[in-house]
PDB file of C-alpha atoms in Angstrom:
ATOM      1  CA  MET A   1     -47.691   7.794  35.165  1.00  0.00           C
ATOM      2  CA  ASP A   2     -45.876   4.688  35.879  1.00  0.00           C
ATOM      3  CA  GLY A   3     -42.131   4.218  34.950  1.00  0.00           C
ATOM      4  CA  THR A   4     -38.767   4.583  36.032  1.00  0.00           C
ATOM      5  CA  PHE A   5     -37.021   8.135  35.164  1.00  0.00           C
ATOM      6  CA  GLU A   6     -33.511   9.755  35.646  1.00  0.00           C
ATOM      7  CA  LEU A   7     -33.822  13.591  36.049  1.00  0.00           C
ATOM      8  CA  GLY A   8     -31.053  16.140  36.036  1.00  0.00           C
ATOM      9  CA  PRO A   9     -30.279  19.928  35.586  1.00  0.00           C
ATOM     10  CA  GLU A  10     -31.723  19.937  31.987  1.00  0.00           C
ATOM     11  CA  ASP A  11     -35.112  19.006  33.597  1.00  0.00           C
ATOM     12  CA  GLY A  12     -35.375  21.814  36.160  1.00  0.00           C
ATOM     13  CA  ARG A  13     -34.255  23.752  38.916  1.00  0.00           C
ATOM     14  CA  LEU A  14     -32.897  23.116  42.654  1.00  0.00           C
ATOM     15  CA  LEU A  15     -32.260  26.090  44.550  1.00  0.00           C
ATOM     16  CA  VAL A  16     -31.055  26.969  47.914  1.00  0.00           C
ATOM     17  CA  ARG A  17     -32.074  30.265  49.517  1.00  0.00           C
ATOM     18  CA  THR A  18     -30.289  31.658  52.426  1.00  0.00           C
ATOM     19  CA  GLY A  19     -30.700  34.726  54.789  1.00  0.00           C
ATOM     20  CA  ARG A  20     -28.642  36.759  57.091  1.00  0.00           C
ATOM     21  CA  SER A  21     -28.944  37.305  60.596  1.00  0.00           C
ATOM     22  CA  GLY A  22     -26.509  39.298  63.526  1.00  0.00           C
ATOM     23  CA  LEU A  23     -25.993  43.000  64.057  1.00  0.00           C
ATOM     24  CA  GLY A  24     -24.093  43.231  60.594  1.00  0.00           C
ATOM     25  CA  ARG A  25     -26.979  41.757  58.234  1.00  0.00           C
ATOM     26  CA  ARG A  26     -27.432  44.696  56.237  1.00  0.00           C
ATOM     27  CA  ALA A  27     -23.605  44.295  54.877  1.00  0.00           C
ATOM     28  CA  GLY A  28     -24.476  40.980  53.738  1.00  0.00           C
ATOM     29  CA  HIS A  29     -26.763  39.386  51.149  1.00  0.00           C
ATOM     30  CA  ASP A  30     -29.596  36.959  50.800  1.00  0.00           C
ATOM     31  CA  LEU A  31     -28.013  34.329  48.498  1.00  0.00           C
ATOM     32  CA  THR A  32     -29.795  32.174  45.732  1.00  0.00           C
ATOM     33  CA  ILE A  33     -27.652  29.183  45.177  1.00  0.00           C
ATOM     34  CA  GLU A  34     -28.309  26.758  42.284  1.00  0.00           C
ATOM     35  CA  ALA A  35     -27.159  23.177  42.254  1.00  0.00           C
ATOM     36  CA  THR A  36     -25.932  22.875  38.580  1.00  0.00           C
ATOM     37  CA  ARG A  37     -24.886  19.009  38.766  1.00  0.00           C
ATOM     38  CA  TRP A  38     -27.626  16.982  40.553  1.00  0.00           C
ATOM     39  CA  SER A  39     -29.655  13.617  39.474  1.00  0.00           C
ATOM     40  CA  ALA A  40     -32.736  12.297  40.676  1.00  0.00           C
ATOM     41  CA  ALA A  41     -33.886   8.588  40.305  1.00  0.00           C
ATOM     42  CA  VAL A  42     -37.627   8.495  40.396  1.00  0.00           C
ATOM     43  CA  GLU A  43     -39.923   5.564  40.723  1.00  0.00           C
ATOM     44  CA  ALA A  44     -43.314   6.475  39.591  1.00  0.00           C
ATOM     45  CA  ARG A  45     -45.998   3.984  40.657  1.00  0.00           C
ATOM     46  CA  GLU A  46     -49.647   3.659  41.218  1.00  0.00           C
ATOM     47  CA  PRO A  47     -50.786   3.858  43.736  1.00  0.00           C
ATOM     48  CA  LEU A  48     -48.572   6.955  44.517  1.00  0.00           C
ATOM     49  CA  ASP A  49     -47.268   5.762  47.878  1.00  0.00           C
ATOM     50  CA  ALA A  50     -45.491   2.978  46.037  1.00  0.00           C
ATOM     51  CA  SER A  51     -43.417   5.675  44.454  1.00  0.00           C
ATOM     52  CA  SER A  52     -39.757   6.684  45.515  1.00  0.00           C
ATOM     53  CA  VAL A  53     -37.215   9.397  44.762  1.00  0.00           C
ATOM     54  CA  GLU A  54     -33.708   9.567  45.495  1.00  0.00           C
ATOM     55  CA  VAL A  55     -31.846  13.008  44.530  1.00  0.00           C
ATOM     56  CA  THR A  56     -28.099  13.388  44.727  1.00  0.00           C
ATOM     57  CA  VAL A  57     -26.571  16.894  44.696  1.00  0.00           C
ATOM     58  CA  GLU A  58     -22.665  17.143  44.031  1.00  0.00           C
ATOM     59  CA  VAL A  59     -21.582  19.942  46.313  1.00  0.00           C
ATOM     60  CA  GLU A  60     -18.852  20.993  43.935  1.00  0.00           C
ATOM     61  CA  GLY A  61     -21.835  22.021  41.379  1.00  0.00           C
ATOM     62  CA  LEU A  62     -23.425  24.651  43.991  1.00  0.00           C
ATOM     63  CA  GLU A  63     -23.259  28.227  42.169  1.00  0.00           C
ATOM     64  CA  VAL A  64     -24.216  31.511  43.746  1.00  0.00           C
ATOM     65  CA  ARG A  65     -26.807  32.825  41.307  1.00  0.00           C
ATOM     66  CA  GLU A  66     -28.209  35.950  43.046  1.00  0.00           C
ATOM     67  CA  GLY A  67     -27.362  38.189  45.985  1.00  0.00           C
ATOM     68  CA  ALA A  68     -30.136  40.247  47.352  1.00  0.00           C
ATOM     69  CA  GLY A  69     -29.969  43.261  49.835  1.00  0.00           C
ATOM     70  CA  GLY A  70     -26.282  44.194  51.172  1.00  0.00           C
ATOM     71  CA  VAL A  71     -24.595  47.602  50.951  1.00  0.00           C
ATOM     72  CA  LYS A  72     -22.920  46.910  47.645  1.00  0.00           C
ATOM     73  CA  PRO A  73     -23.936  44.502  44.751  1.00  0.00           C
ATOM     74  CA  LEU A  74     -22.672  41.107  44.767  1.00  0.00           C
ATOM     75  CA  THR A  75     -19.209  40.808  42.469  1.00  0.00           C
ATOM     76  CA  ASP A  76     -17.660  37.844  40.753  1.00  0.00           C
ATOM     77  CA  GLN A  77     -15.026  37.938  43.549  1.00  0.00           C
ATOM     78  CA  ASP A  78     -17.647  37.777  46.073  1.00  0.00           C
ATOM     79  CA  ARG A  79     -19.333  34.948  44.416  1.00  0.00           C
ATOM     80  CA  ALA A  80     -15.969  32.981  44.391  1.00  0.00           C
ATOM     81  CA  GLU A  81     -15.289  33.696  47.921  1.00  0.00           C
ATOM     82  CA  ILE A  82     -18.815  32.479  48.943  1.00  0.00           C
ATOM     83  CA  VAL A  83     -18.361  29.263  46.985  1.00  0.00           C
ATOM     84  CA  LYS A  84     -14.784  28.761  48.634  1.00  0.00           C
ATOM     85  CA  ASN A  85     -16.539  29.125  52.003  1.00  0.00           C
ATOM     86  CA  LEU A  86     -19.497  27.046  51.216  1.00  0.00           C
ATOM     87  CA  ARG A  87     -17.115  24.130  50.065  1.00  0.00           C
ATOM     88  CA  LYS A  88     -15.231  24.647  53.267  1.00  0.00           C
ATOM     89  CA  VAL A  89     -18.123  24.503  55.601  1.00  0.00           C
ATOM     90  CA  LEU A  90     -19.777  21.687  53.989  1.00  0.00           C
ATOM     91  CA  ASP A  91     -16.431  19.987  53.923  1.00  0.00           C
ATOM     92  CA  VAL A  92     -16.568  18.928  50.358  1.00  0.00           C
ATOM     93  CA  ARG A  93     -13.376  16.862  50.308  1.00  0.00           C
ATOM     94  CA  ARG A  94     -14.963  14.356  52.826  1.00  0.00           C
ATOM     95  CA  TYR A  95     -18.505  14.896  51.947  1.00  0.00           C
ATOM     96  CA  PRO A  96     -18.848  15.458  48.116  1.00  0.00           C
ATOM     97  CA  ARG A  97     -22.580  14.729  48.101  1.00  0.00           C
ATOM     98  CA  ILE A  98     -25.880  15.654  49.746  1.00  0.00           C
ATOM     99  CA  VAL A  99     -28.519  12.892  49.330  1.00  0.00           C
ATOM    100  CA  PHE A 100     -32.144  12.815  49.876  1.00  0.00           C
ATOM    101  CA  ALA A 101     -33.993   9.406  49.662  1.00  0.00           C
ATOM    102  CA  SER A 102     -37.702   9.184  50.175  1.00  0.00           C
ATOM    103  CA  THR A 103     -39.355   7.030  52.709  1.00  0.00           C
ATOM    104  CA  ALA A 104     -42.875   7.915  51.795  1.00  0.00           C
ATOM    105  CA  VAL A 105     -44.624   9.606  48.711  1.00  0.00           C
ATOM    106  CA  GLY A 106     -47.992  11.253  49.145  1.00  0.00           C
ATOM    107  CA  GLU A 107     -50.355  13.773  47.267  1.00  0.00           C
ATOM    108  CA  ASP A 108     -48.901  16.706  49.035  1.00  0.00           C
ATOM    109  CA  GLY A 109     -45.709  15.872  49.918  1.00  0.00           C
ATOM    110  CA  VAL A 110     -42.397  13.442  50.157  1.00  0.00           C
ATOM    111  CA  GLU A 111     -40.875  12.364  53.512  1.00  0.00           C
ATOM    112  CA  GLY A 112     -37.381  11.071  53.475  1.00  0.00           C
ATOM    113  CA  ASP A 113     -33.940  11.190  54.948  1.00  0.00           C
ATOM    114  CA  LEU A 114     -31.667  13.969  54.280  1.00  0.00           C
ATOM    115  CA  THR A 115     -27.862  13.194  54.403  1.00  0.00           C
ATOM    116  CA  ILE A 116     -25.493  16.292  54.742  1.00  0.00           C
ATOM    117  CA  MET A 117     -22.025  15.625  55.632  1.00  0.00           C
ATOM    118  CA  GLY A 118     -22.669  12.085  56.827  1.00  0.00           C
ATOM    119  CA  ARG A 119     -25.564  12.954  59.115  1.00  0.00           C
ATOM    120  CA  VAL A 120     -28.883  11.750  58.228  1.00  0.00           C
ATOM    121  CA  LYS A 121     -32.106  13.309  59.543  1.00  0.00           C
ATOM    122  CA  PRO A 122     -35.583  13.010  58.563  1.00  0.00           C
ATOM    123  CA  VAL A 123     -37.391  15.781  56.549  1.00  0.00           C
ATOM    124  CA  ARG A 124     -40.419  16.424  54.772  1.00  0.00           C
ATOM    125  CA  LEU A 125     -40.814  18.178  51.581  1.00  0.00           C
ATOM    126  CA  ALA A 126     -43.839  20.077  50.375  1.00  0.00           C
ATOM    127  CA  ALA A 127     -44.386  18.915  46.906  1.00  0.00           C
ATOM    128  CA  SER A 128     -47.286  19.400  44.180  1.00  0.00           C
ATOM    129  CA  ARG A 129     -47.798  18.307  40.616  1.00  0.00           C
ATOM    130  CA  ASP A 130     -49.120  20.353  37.982  1.00  0.00           C
ATOM    131  CA  GLY A 131     -49.385  18.723  34.674  1.00  0.00           C
ATOM    132  CA  ASP A 132     -45.898  17.534  33.848  1.00  0.00           C
ATOM    133  CA  ARG A 133     -44.167  19.454  36.618  1.00  0.00           C
ATOM    134  CA  VAL A 134     -43.658  18.949  40.204  1.00  0.00           C
ATOM    135  CA  ARG A 135     -42.777  22.001  42.327  1.00  0.00           C
ATOM    136  CA  GLY A 136     -41.911  21.905  46.209  1.00  0.00           C
ATOM    137  CA  GLY A 137     -39.476  22.642  48.937  1.00  0.00           C
ATOM    138  CA  VAL A 138     -38.473  22.278  52.430  1.00  0.00           C
ATOM    139  CA  THR A 139     -36.829  24.676  55.171  1.00  0.00           C
ATOM    140  CA  VAL A 140     -33.893  23.051  57.001  1.00  0.00           C
ATOM    141  CA  GLU A 141     -31.633  24.214  60.032  1.00  0.00           C
ATOM    142  CA  GLN A 142     -28.216  23.840  59.152  1.00  0.00           C
ATOM    143  CA  SER A 143     -27.391  23.023  63.045  1.00  0.00           C
ATOM    144  CA  ARG A 144     -29.507  20.195  62.777  1.00  0.00           C
ATOM    145  CA  TRP A 145     -26.760  18.485  60.754  1.00  0.00           C
ATOM    146  CA  GLY A 146     -23.843  19.920  62.566  1.00  0.00           C
ATOM    147  CA  ILE A 147     -23.320  22.684  60.362  1.00  0.00           C
ATOM    148  CA  LYS A 148     -22.217  25.752  61.935  1.00  0.00           C
ATOM    149  CA  PRO A 149     -23.579  28.724  59.772  1.00  0.00           C
ATOM    150  CA  TYR A 150     -21.058  31.116  58.091  1.00  0.00           C
ATOM    151  CA  SER A 151     -20.242  34.125  60.219  1.00  0.00           C
ATOM    152  CA  ALA A 152     -17.939  37.168  59.485  1.00  0.00           C
ATOM    153  CA  PHE A 153     -16.864  40.247  61.231  1.00  0.00           C
ATOM    154  CA  PHE A 154     -16.503  38.331  64.650  1.00  0.00           C
ATOM    155  CA  GLY A 155     -20.089  36.890  64.394  1.00  0.00           C
ATOM    156  CA  ALA A 156     -21.739  40.488  63.638  1.00  0.00           C
ATOM    157  CA  LEU A 157     -22.725  39.044  60.055  1.00  0.00           C
ATOM    158  CA  ARG A 158     -24.048  35.309  60.112  1.00  0.00           C
ATOM    159  CA  LEU A 159     -25.902  33.214  57.648  1.00  0.00           C
ATOM    160  CA  ALA A 160     -29.344  32.426  59.241  1.00  0.00           C
ATOM    161  CA  ASP A 161     -29.591  28.905  60.561  1.00  0.00           C
ATOM    162  CA  GLU A 162     -32.720  28.165  58.319  1.00  0.00           C
ATOM    163  CA  VAL A 163     -31.949  27.781  54.573  1.00  0.00           C
ATOM    164  CA  GLU A 164     -34.807  27.181  52.048  1.00  0.00           C
ATOM    165  CA  ILE A 165     -34.731  24.487  49.607  1.00  0.00           C
ATOM    166  CA  GLU A 166     -37.033  24.626  46.468  1.00  0.00           C
ATOM    167  CA  PHE A 167     -37.222  22.511  43.274  1.00  0.00           C
ATOM    168  CA  ASP A 168     -39.297  22.754  40.029  1.00  0.00           C
ATOM    169  CA  VAL A 169     -38.785  19.852  37.768  1.00  0.00           C
ATOM    170  CA  ARG A 170     -40.548  18.575  34.556  1.00  0.00           C
ATOM    171  CA  LEU A 171     -41.277  14.967  34.416  1.00  0.00           C
ATOM    172  CA  PRO A 172     -40.833  13.039  31.134  1.00  0.00           C
ATOM    173  CA  ALA A 173     -43.775  12.589  28.782  1.00  0.00           C
TER     174      ALA A 173
END
């Protein structure tokens, strides 16, 4: 499938999954956060290694979808507070976007540069194609980008450093 494609939220989902650590981890929630404002520019070529992809995520478009675990269910007020903290931690005013730009595309994955808060680090995303769908993901350590994982209760409850990013998108016919 050769061509240039523009993809966005109507074509699939981009999720961020967080975990908890620390002595107070039972009080917090494992979160599923969805990027509701993102775009992808895809150059699909044969051979596959001639392809490229660039994904841009608007930090303001990150929304809490689920909160698993915890001593009580996640409330709307909790969700709003989490989003507020997320935007503060990621310094959305200075760094409104997260960008992934591929450097190599292969049958089982994509290598590229992930830019978060102005810091660029190489990552390798697992990816597989099944018909018109591409699914995959990567686990990133926030501290690699200089992000101090959110903590509360004097550090007794902390967001785990590792965050899972997963995607499931439909390619145009």
